[in-house]
Amino acid sequence: MSSLYCTALGLMPWLIIVTLARLASAYCECGYSVNKTSATSFQVFTDILETDFLHSSNLTGAGWLPQQYNVTQKAARGPYGKQFMVSNVLANPLKDKYSWAGDSLDGGDAGLQLWVRGNPVEGLVGSAEIAAQRQDLLYGSFRIGMKMSGVQGTCGAFFWFRNDSQEIDMEFLSKQFNFSSGAVNLVLQTPMSLASGYDASGTADFKVEALPFRPDQEFHEYRFDWSPEKVSFYADGQWLYDMTIYSPNSPGHLVLNHWSNGDPAWSAGPPTNDAVMTISYVKAYFNTTDPARQTAYAQRCPKSDANSVCQIPDQETPPDPSGPNGNQTARTYFFSLDTGHAPNQTLYNATNTTHTGGSGKLSASCTTAAWATVVLAVILLSGALSL
């Protein structure tokens, strides 16, 4: 919401600023919750990191860093090594910044593209990886809108990383996709997997979960909720599995990557053709270990108040831009794009502030706040005139 849209209601600008400031002051000041705060089970997190890749062309400005490094064949533990290159990370936003579906700038699916190249060079498979700049994520709810590659022989991953013995993974192997379904590999790298030579498959913190759809045919949301007691995994808002034996307990950061090392027991490949994994968004709601951020939270929420906690919407349908209703299905909610709903948060360059859709109509949030502003404005103005 911006005052530009709401001034169309004919209110005096100074009055709008005053009343909007008062309205916005209570939004999300005490954090963001999984489930309603009135529910028997809920979690509240203090900080957010949201990235809208459908409209973003500046990855660094959006809080992410493309990675460039090589992994030797021996270290990759496969027939090939991996070559992560910045050139394999490509932003491909929508042409129309006010839409959530339609043509992309460079063709194909809009979003962040992570490419695996089909022709190894000097024994290395060209791969792609980006890492979040923030390193202070300790517990939270982490969500990604993503469409996998259907080219056989790659591994695509969305994960939280601290070190080789503290890692939470959702990994997709294109070789596991069949005619009508797919699978996701749910993995916790723990001291037990480290002792097994980085192989979590022989531990209790590994599960191959069947999916009732092919991950390469549409965008879907994948999610994991991490608490001190467990890690819960979801697809399109539907619970998949809980891991309760071991839960990481140190801060780390988010990573997205797409790679192949030719290992027939895992990624297979390398792919015969270039393969792309496309991300439409990442949304993270978490607690921070950064002292400055902890102080900022204490200042805006000196006393716990459930009325100042915002519930995180569940994405229960595929956030896919294809099809006749793509502009609606791909339009997901961002607190950081809704004015007043990310108070004192560390926000990166938000290239899209689409508070109007293709029709140019006011969004519901702007309309609601604007009418609330009208009511308050009338009250304030009436009081001023009675003096």
PDB file of C-alpha atoms in Angstrom, residues 129-359:
ATOM      1  CA  GLU A 129      24.235 -22.094  -6.293  1.00  0.00           C
ATOM      2  CA  ILE A 130      23.109 -19.027  -4.368  1.00  0.00           C
ATOM      3  CA  ALA A 131      23.389 -18.385  -0.635  1.00  0.00           C
ATOM      4  CA  ALA A 132      21.482 -15.953   1.564  1.00  0.00           C
ATOM      5  CA  GLN A 133      23.554 -13.097   2.964  1.00  0.00           C
ATOM      6  CA  ARG A 134      22.088 -13.437   6.450  1.00  0.00           C
ATOM      7  CA  GLN A 135      23.871 -15.997   8.607  1.00  0.00           C
ATOM      8  CA  ASP A 136      21.799 -15.580  11.786  1.00  0.00           C
ATOM      9  CA  LEU A 137      18.830 -17.917  11.205  1.00  0.00           C
ATOM     10  CA  LEU A 138      18.042 -20.051  14.259  1.00  0.00           C
ATOM     11  CA  TYR A 139      14.718 -21.941  14.056  1.00  0.00           C
ATOM     12  CA  GLY A 140      11.932 -20.821  11.760  1.00  0.00           C
ATOM     13  CA  SER A 141       9.585 -21.579   8.888  1.00  0.00           C
ATOM     14  CA  PHE A 142      11.272 -21.667   5.478  1.00  0.00           C
ATOM     15  CA  ARG A 143       9.364 -21.794   2.181  1.00  0.00           C
ATOM     16  CA  ILE A 144      10.206 -21.829  -1.531  1.00  0.00           C
ATOM     17  CA  GLY A 145       8.188 -21.660  -4.739  1.00  0.00           C
ATOM     18  CA  MET A 146      10.039 -23.855  -7.222  1.00  0.00           C
ATOM     19  CA  LYS A 147       9.790 -25.778 -10.481  1.00  0.00           C
ATOM     20  CA  MET A 148      12.305 -28.552 -11.023  1.00  0.00           C
ATOM     21  CA  SER A 149      13.988 -29.703 -14.198  1.00  0.00           C
ATOM     22  CA  GLY A 150      12.603 -32.723 -16.026  1.00  0.00           C
ATOM     23  CA  VAL A 151      15.988 -33.482 -17.598  1.00  0.00           C
ATOM     24  CA  GLN A 152      17.342 -36.685 -16.079  1.00  0.00           C
ATOM     25  CA  GLY A 153      20.537 -36.559 -14.059  1.00  0.00           C
ATOM     26  CA  THR A 154      20.436 -33.557 -11.692  1.00  0.00           C
ATOM     27  CA  CYS A 155      19.882 -32.802  -8.023  1.00  0.00           C
ATOM     28  CA  GLY A 156      18.068 -29.620  -6.949  1.00  0.00           C
ATOM     29  CA  ALA A 157      18.142 -28.584  -3.301  1.00  0.00           C
ATOM     30  CA  PHE A 158      16.619 -26.074  -0.885  1.00  0.00           C
ATOM     31  CA  PHE A 159      18.382 -26.192   2.461  1.00  0.00           C
ATOM     32  CA  TRP A 160      19.509 -24.533   5.663  1.00  0.00           C
ATOM     33  CA  PHE A 161      23.214 -24.923   6.389  1.00  0.00           C
ATOM     34  CA  ARG A 162      25.459 -24.481   9.405  1.00  0.00           C
ATOM     35  CA  ASN A 163      28.158 -27.083   8.719  1.00  0.00           C
ATOM     36  CA  ASP A 164      28.486 -30.680   7.554  1.00  0.00           C
ATOM     37  CA  SER A 165      26.848 -32.004  10.725  1.00  0.00           C
ATOM     38  CA  GLN A 166      24.055 -29.399  10.989  1.00  0.00           C
ATOM     39  CA  GLU A 167      22.023 -29.158   7.788  1.00  0.00           C
ATOM     40  CA  ILE A 168      18.334 -29.389   6.833  1.00  0.00           C
ATOM     41  CA  ASP A 169      17.706 -30.465   3.229  1.00  0.00           C
ATOM     42  CA  MET A 170      14.888 -30.902   0.767  1.00  0.00           C
ATOM     43  CA  GLU A 171      16.499 -32.506  -2.300  1.00  0.00           C
ATOM     44  CA  PHE A 172      14.948 -33.441  -5.640  1.00  0.00           C
ATOM     45  CA  LEU A 173      16.449 -36.019  -8.000  1.00  0.00           C
ATOM     46  CA  SER A 174      15.089 -35.728 -11.528  1.00  0.00           C
ATOM     47  CA  LYS A 175      15.653 -39.468 -12.023  1.00  0.00           C
ATOM     48  CA  GLN A 176      12.876 -40.070  -9.454  1.00  0.00           C
ATOM     49  CA  PHE A 177      10.179 -38.300 -11.505  1.00  0.00           C
ATOM     50  CA  ASN A 178       7.898 -40.643 -13.415  1.00  0.00           C
ATOM     51  CA  PHE A 179       4.835 -40.167 -15.622  1.00  0.00           C
ATOM     52  CA  SER A 180       2.539 -38.700 -12.971  1.00  0.00           C
ATOM     53  CA  SER A 181       4.414 -38.355  -9.684  1.00  0.00           C
ATOM     54  CA  GLY A 182       7.693 -37.493  -8.065  1.00  0.00           C
ATOM     55  CA  ALA A 183       9.559 -37.596  -4.788  1.00  0.00           C
ATOM     56  CA  VAL A 184      11.441 -35.389  -2.386  1.00  0.00           C
ATOM     57  CA  ASN A 185      14.376 -36.525  -0.276  1.00  0.00           C
ATOM     58  CA  LEU A 186      14.109 -35.182   3.273  1.00  0.00           C
ATOM     59  CA  VAL A 187      17.537 -35.079   4.860  1.00  0.00           C
ATOM     60  CA  LEU A 188      19.133 -33.943   8.096  1.00  0.00           C
ATOM     61  CA  GLN A 189      22.912 -33.962   8.039  1.00  0.00           C
ATOM     62  CA  THR A 190      23.866 -34.747  11.637  1.00  0.00           C
ATOM     63  CA  PRO A 191      26.877 -36.008  13.604  1.00  0.00           C
ATOM     64  CA  MET A 192      25.568 -39.503  12.787  1.00  0.00           C
ATOM     65  CA  SER A 193      25.645 -38.910   9.023  1.00  0.00           C
ATOM     66  CA  LEU A 194      29.079 -37.298   9.331  1.00  0.00           C
ATOM     67  CA  ALA A 195      30.331 -40.432  11.068  1.00  0.00           C
ATOM     68  CA  SER A 196      28.862 -42.461   8.179  1.00  0.00           C
ATOM     69  CA  GLY A 197      30.951 -40.613   5.615  1.00  0.00           C
ATOM     70  CA  TYR A 198      28.437 -37.825   4.881  1.00  0.00           C
ATOM     71  CA  ASP A 199      25.788 -40.446   4.105  1.00  0.00           C
ATOM     72  CA  ALA A 200      22.491 -39.698   5.864  1.00  0.00           C
ATOM     73  CA  SER A 201      20.610 -42.469   4.044  1.00  0.00           C
ATOM     74  CA  GLY A 202      21.553 -44.990   6.711  1.00  0.00           C
ATOM     75  CA  THR A 203      20.302 -42.835   9.565  1.00  0.00           C
ATOM     76  CA  ALA A 204      16.850 -42.100  10.971  1.00  0.00           C
ATOM     77  CA  ASP A 205      17.118 -38.536   9.654  1.00  0.00           C
ATOM     78  CA  PHE A 206      16.514 -39.502   6.022  1.00  0.00           C
ATOM     79  CA  LYS A 207      13.190 -40.103   4.270  1.00  0.00           C
ATOM     80  CA  VAL A 208      12.190 -40.397   0.617  1.00  0.00           C
ATOM     81  CA  GLU A 209       8.662 -39.006   0.472  1.00  0.00           C
ATOM     82  CA  ALA A 210       6.418 -39.623  -2.539  1.00  0.00           C
ATOM     83  CA  LEU A 211       4.671 -36.616  -4.073  1.00  0.00           C
ATOM     84  CA  PRO A 212       1.318 -36.817  -5.914  1.00  0.00           C
ATOM     85  CA  PHE A 213       2.611 -34.600  -8.716  1.00  0.00           C
ATOM     86  CA  ARG A 214       5.629 -34.154 -10.931  1.00  0.00           C
ATOM     87  CA  PRO A 215       7.823 -31.365  -9.534  1.00  0.00           C
ATOM     88  CA  ASP A 216       8.978 -30.438 -13.037  1.00  0.00           C
ATOM     89  CA  GLN A 217       5.516 -29.674 -14.456  1.00  0.00           C
ATOM     90  CA  GLU A 218       4.389 -26.831 -12.189  1.00  0.00           C
ATOM     91  CA  PHE A 219       5.671 -24.537  -9.491  1.00  0.00           C
ATOM     92  CA  HIS A 220       4.963 -25.911  -6.009  1.00  0.00           C
ATOM     93  CA  GLU A 221       5.740 -24.663  -2.529  1.00  0.00           C
ATOM     94  CA  TYR A 222       8.121 -26.711  -0.403  1.00  0.00           C
ATOM     95  CA  ARG A 223       8.576 -25.887   3.259  1.00  0.00           C
ATOM     96  CA  PHE A 224      10.248 -26.962   6.463  1.00  0.00           C
ATOM     97  CA  ASP A 225       9.469 -25.719   9.973  1.00  0.00           C
ATOM     98  CA  TRP A 226      12.399 -26.037  12.358  1.00  0.00           C
ATOM     99  CA  SER A 227      12.108 -25.939  16.142  1.00  0.00           C
ATOM    100  CA  PRO A 228      14.346 -27.197  18.972  1.00  0.00           C
ATOM    101  CA  GLU A 229      12.240 -30.366  19.136  1.00  0.00           C
ATOM    102  CA  LYS A 230      11.764 -31.323  15.495  1.00  0.00           C
ATOM    103  CA  VAL A 231      11.858 -30.479  11.791  1.00  0.00           C
ATOM    104  CA  SER A 232       8.529 -30.750   9.928  1.00  0.00           C
ATOM    105  CA  PHE A 233       8.354 -30.923   6.127  1.00  0.00           C
ATOM    106  CA  TYR A 234       5.496 -29.814   3.831  1.00  0.00           C
ATOM    107  CA  ALA A 235       4.535 -29.605   0.148  1.00  0.00           C
ATOM    108  CA  ASP A 236       1.829 -27.121  -0.893  1.00  0.00           C
ATOM    109  CA  GLY A 237       0.895 -26.729   2.772  1.00  0.00           C
ATOM    110  CA  GLN A 238       0.355 -30.468   3.277  1.00  0.00           C
ATOM    111  CA  TRP A 239       2.371 -32.088   6.039  1.00  0.00           C
ATOM    112  CA  LEU A 240       4.790 -34.762   4.825  1.00  0.00           C
ATOM    113  CA  TYR A 241       6.972 -35.917   7.705  1.00  0.00           C
ATOM    114  CA  ASP A 242       8.494 -34.999  11.087  1.00  0.00           C
ATOM    115  CA  MET A 243      12.091 -35.664  12.119  1.00  0.00           C
ATOM    116  CA  THR A 244      12.414 -35.695  15.902  1.00  0.00           C
ATOM    117  CA  ILE A 245      15.607 -37.592  16.745  1.00  0.00           C
ATOM    118  CA  TYR A 246      17.985 -34.706  16.074  1.00  0.00           C
ATOM    119  CA  SER A 247      17.383 -30.994  15.475  1.00  0.00           C
ATOM    120  CA  PRO A 248      20.174 -28.493  14.736  1.00  0.00           C
ATOM    121  CA  ASN A 249      20.783 -25.941  17.477  1.00  0.00           C
ATOM    122  CA  SER A 250      23.089 -23.313  15.959  1.00  0.00           C
ATOM    123  CA  PRO A 251      22.504 -20.396  13.546  1.00  0.00           C
ATOM    124  CA  GLY A 252      23.085 -20.743   9.818  1.00  0.00           C
ATOM    125  CA  HIS A 253      21.875 -19.581   6.408  1.00  0.00           C
ATOM    126  CA  LEU A 254      19.753 -20.663   3.450  1.00  0.00           C
ATOM    127  CA  VAL A 255      21.195 -22.128   0.242  1.00  0.00           C
ATOM    128  CA  LEU A 256      19.662 -23.084  -3.121  1.00  0.00           C
ATOM    129  CA  ASN A 257      21.598 -25.178  -5.597  1.00  0.00           C
ATOM    130  CA  HIS A 258      21.282 -27.367  -8.693  1.00  0.00           C
ATOM    131  CA  TRP A 259      24.078 -29.761  -9.600  1.00  0.00           C
ATOM    132  CA  SER A 260      25.230 -33.146 -10.874  1.00  0.00           C
ATOM    133  CA  ASN A 261      28.287 -35.293 -10.208  1.00  0.00           C
ATOM    134  CA  GLY A 262      27.255 -38.350 -12.220  1.00  0.00           C
ATOM    135  CA  ASP A 263      26.802 -40.521  -9.124  1.00  0.00           C
ATOM    136  CA  PRO A 264      24.345 -43.269 -10.156  1.00  0.00           C
ATOM    137  CA  ALA A 265      23.268 -43.677  -6.516  1.00  0.00           C
ATOM    138  CA  TRP A 266      22.207 -40.033  -6.200  1.00  0.00           C
ATOM    139  CA  SER A 267      22.171 -37.315  -8.884  1.00  0.00           C
ATOM    140  CA  ALA A 268      22.859 -39.718 -11.769  1.00  0.00           C
ATOM    141  CA  GLY A 269      23.755 -37.933 -15.017  1.00  0.00           C
ATOM    142  CA  PRO A 270      25.384 -35.716 -15.992  1.00  0.00           C
ATOM    143  CA  PRO A 271      22.360 -34.540 -17.983  1.00  0.00           C
ATOM    144  CA  THR A 272      22.559 -34.910 -21.737  1.00  0.00           C
ATOM    145  CA  ASN A 273      21.148 -31.395 -22.149  1.00  0.00           C
ATOM    146  CA  ASP A 274      21.260 -28.181 -20.153  1.00  0.00           C
ATOM    147  CA  ALA A 275      18.775 -28.406 -17.264  1.00  0.00           C
ATOM    148  CA  VAL A 276      17.164 -25.557 -15.342  1.00  0.00           C
ATOM    149  CA  MET A 277      15.567 -25.280 -11.900  1.00  0.00           C
ATOM    150  CA  THR A 278      13.441 -22.136 -11.486  1.00  0.00           C
ATOM    151  CA  ILE A 279      12.547 -20.380  -8.220  1.00  0.00           C
ATOM    152  CA  SER A 280       9.643 -17.960  -7.940  1.00  0.00           C
ATOM    153  CA  TYR A 281      10.128 -16.964  -4.287  1.00  0.00           C
ATOM    154  CA  VAL A 282      11.769 -17.690  -0.969  1.00  0.00           C
ATOM    155  CA  LYS A 283      10.085 -16.759   2.321  1.00  0.00           C
ATOM    156  CA  ALA A 284      11.782 -17.223   5.677  1.00  0.00           C
ATOM    157  CA  TYR A 285      10.356 -16.411   9.114  1.00  0.00           C
ATOM    158  CA  PHE A 286      12.886 -17.039  11.846  1.00  0.00           C
ATOM    159  CA  ASN A 287      14.540 -16.102  15.109  1.00  0.00           C
ATOM    160  CA  THR A 288      17.814 -14.226  14.901  1.00  0.00           C
ATOM    161  CA  THR A 289      21.080 -14.546  16.794  1.00  0.00           C
ATOM    162  CA  ASP A 290      22.240 -11.092  15.674  1.00  0.00           C
ATOM    163  CA  PRO A 291      22.406  -8.883  18.820  1.00  0.00           C
ATOM    164  CA  ALA A 292      21.390  -5.776  16.865  1.00  0.00           C
ATOM    165  CA  ARG A 293      18.342  -7.533  15.454  1.00  0.00           C
ATOM    166  CA  GLN A 294      17.431  -8.917  18.883  1.00  0.00           C
ATOM    167  CA  THR A 295      17.602  -5.375  20.299  1.00  0.00           C
ATOM    168  CA  ALA A 296      15.413  -4.086  17.462  1.00  0.00           C
ATOM    169  CA  TYR A 297      12.789  -6.714  18.306  1.00  0.00           C
ATOM    170  CA  ALA A 298      12.867  -5.876  22.012  1.00  0.00           C
ATOM    171  CA  GLN A 299      12.333  -2.208  21.187  1.00  0.00           C
ATOM    172  CA  ARG A 300       9.332  -2.728  18.933  1.00  0.00           C
ATOM    173  CA  CYS A 301       7.824  -5.449  21.130  1.00  0.00           C
ATOM    174  CA  PRO A 302       8.767  -4.655  24.745  1.00  0.00           C
ATOM    175  CA  LYS A 303       5.937  -6.841  25.992  1.00  0.00           C
ATOM    176  CA  SER A 304       4.544  -9.920  24.259  1.00  0.00           C
ATOM    177  CA  ASP A 305       1.241  -9.056  22.602  1.00  0.00           C
ATOM    178  CA  ALA A 306      -0.661 -11.625  20.539  1.00  0.00           C
ATOM    179  CA  ASN A 307      -2.555  -8.801  18.818  1.00  0.00           C
ATOM    180  CA  SER A 308       0.744  -7.566  17.366  1.00  0.00           C
ATOM    181  CA  VAL A 309       1.699 -10.974  15.920  1.00  0.00           C
ATOM    182  CA  CYS A 310       0.869 -11.636  12.250  1.00  0.00           C
ATOM    183  CA  GLN A 311      -0.102 -15.140  11.172  1.00  0.00           C
ATOM    184  CA  ILE A 312       1.877 -16.463   8.212  1.00  0.00           C
ATOM    185  CA  PRO A 313      -0.560 -17.524   5.456  1.00  0.00           C
ATOM    186  CA  ASP A 314      -0.341 -21.172   4.421  1.00  0.00           C
ATOM    187  CA  GLN A 315       0.144 -21.789   0.706  1.00  0.00           C
ATOM    188  CA  GLU A 316      -2.189 -24.734   0.116  1.00  0.00           C
ATOM    189  CA  THR A 317      -2.304 -24.711  -3.703  1.00  0.00           C
ATOM    190  CA  PRO A 318       0.518 -24.745  -6.252  1.00  0.00           C
ATOM    191  CA  PRO A 319       1.762 -21.141  -6.712  1.00  0.00           C
ATOM    192  CA  ASP A 320       1.950 -21.692 -10.449  1.00  0.00           C
ATOM    193  CA  PRO A 321       1.714 -18.914 -13.072  1.00  0.00           C
ATOM    194  CA  SER A 322       0.689 -21.207 -15.935  1.00  0.00           C
ATOM    195  CA  GLY A 323      -2.902 -21.799 -16.969  1.00  0.00           C
ATOM    196  CA  PRO A 324      -5.831 -19.407 -17.423  1.00  0.00           C
ATOM    197  CA  ASN A 325      -5.767 -18.307 -13.746  1.00  0.00           C
ATOM    198  CA  GLY A 326      -2.013 -17.991 -13.466  1.00  0.00           C
ATOM    199  CA  ASN A 327      -2.121 -14.361 -12.399  1.00  0.00           C
ATOM    200  CA  GLN A 328      -4.119 -15.412  -9.335  1.00  0.00           C
ATOM    201  CA  THR A 329      -2.446 -18.721  -8.457  1.00  0.00           C
ATOM    202  CA  ALA A 330       1.074 -17.266  -8.605  1.00  0.00           C
ATOM    203  CA  ARG A 331       0.151 -14.171  -6.582  1.00  0.00           C
ATOM    204  CA  THR A 332       1.329 -15.117  -3.092  1.00  0.00           C
ATOM    205  CA  TYR A 333       1.470 -12.886  -0.034  1.00  0.00           C
ATOM    206  CA  PHE A 334       4.581 -11.009   1.098  1.00  0.00           C
ATOM    207  CA  PHE A 335       4.617  -9.107   4.388  1.00  0.00           C
ATOM    208  CA  SER A 336       7.503  -7.032   3.047  1.00  0.00           C
ATOM    209  CA  LEU A 337       5.395  -5.798   0.120  1.00  0.00           C
ATOM    210  CA  ASP A 338       2.449  -4.838   2.329  1.00  0.00           C
ATOM    211  CA  THR A 339       3.218  -1.467   3.878  1.00  0.00           C
ATOM    212  CA  GLY A 340       3.426  -1.494   7.653  1.00  0.00           C
ATOM    213  CA  HIS A 341       3.664  -5.300   7.941  1.00  0.00           C
ATOM    214  CA  ALA A 342       7.465  -5.518   8.210  1.00  0.00           C
ATOM    215  CA  PRO A 343       8.235  -3.017  10.996  1.00  0.00           C
ATOM    216  CA  ASN A 344      11.941  -2.458  11.635  1.00  0.00           C
ATOM    217  CA  GLN A 345      12.894  -5.497   9.551  1.00  0.00           C
ATOM    218  CA  THR A 346      16.046  -5.799   7.456  1.00  0.00           C
ATOM    219  CA  LEU A 347      14.549  -5.475   3.983  1.00  0.00           C
ATOM    220  CA  TYR A 348      16.477  -5.777   0.770  1.00  0.00           C
ATOM    221  CA  ASN A 349      15.751  -4.141  -2.550  1.00  0.00           C
ATOM    222  CA  ALA A 350      12.123  -5.051  -3.303  1.00  0.00           C
ATOM    223  CA  THR A 351      11.798  -4.573  -7.054  1.00  0.00           C
ATOM    224  CA  ASN A 352       8.085  -5.296  -7.024  1.00  0.00           C
ATOM    225  CA  THR A 353       5.509  -3.369  -5.002  1.00  0.00           C
ATOM    226  CA  THR A 354       2.501  -4.624  -6.895  1.00  0.00           C
ATOM    227  CA  HIS A 355      -0.302  -3.401  -4.715  1.00  0.00           C
ATOM    228  CA  THR A 356      -2.449  -3.215  -7.841  1.00  0.00           C
ATOM    229  CA  GLY A 357      -3.098  -6.068 -10.200  1.00  0.00           C
ATOM    230  CA  GLY A 358      -3.530  -5.988 -13.946  1.00  0.00           C
ATOM    231  CA  SER A 359      -6.895  -4.326 -13.491  1.00  0.00           C
TER     232      SER A 359
END
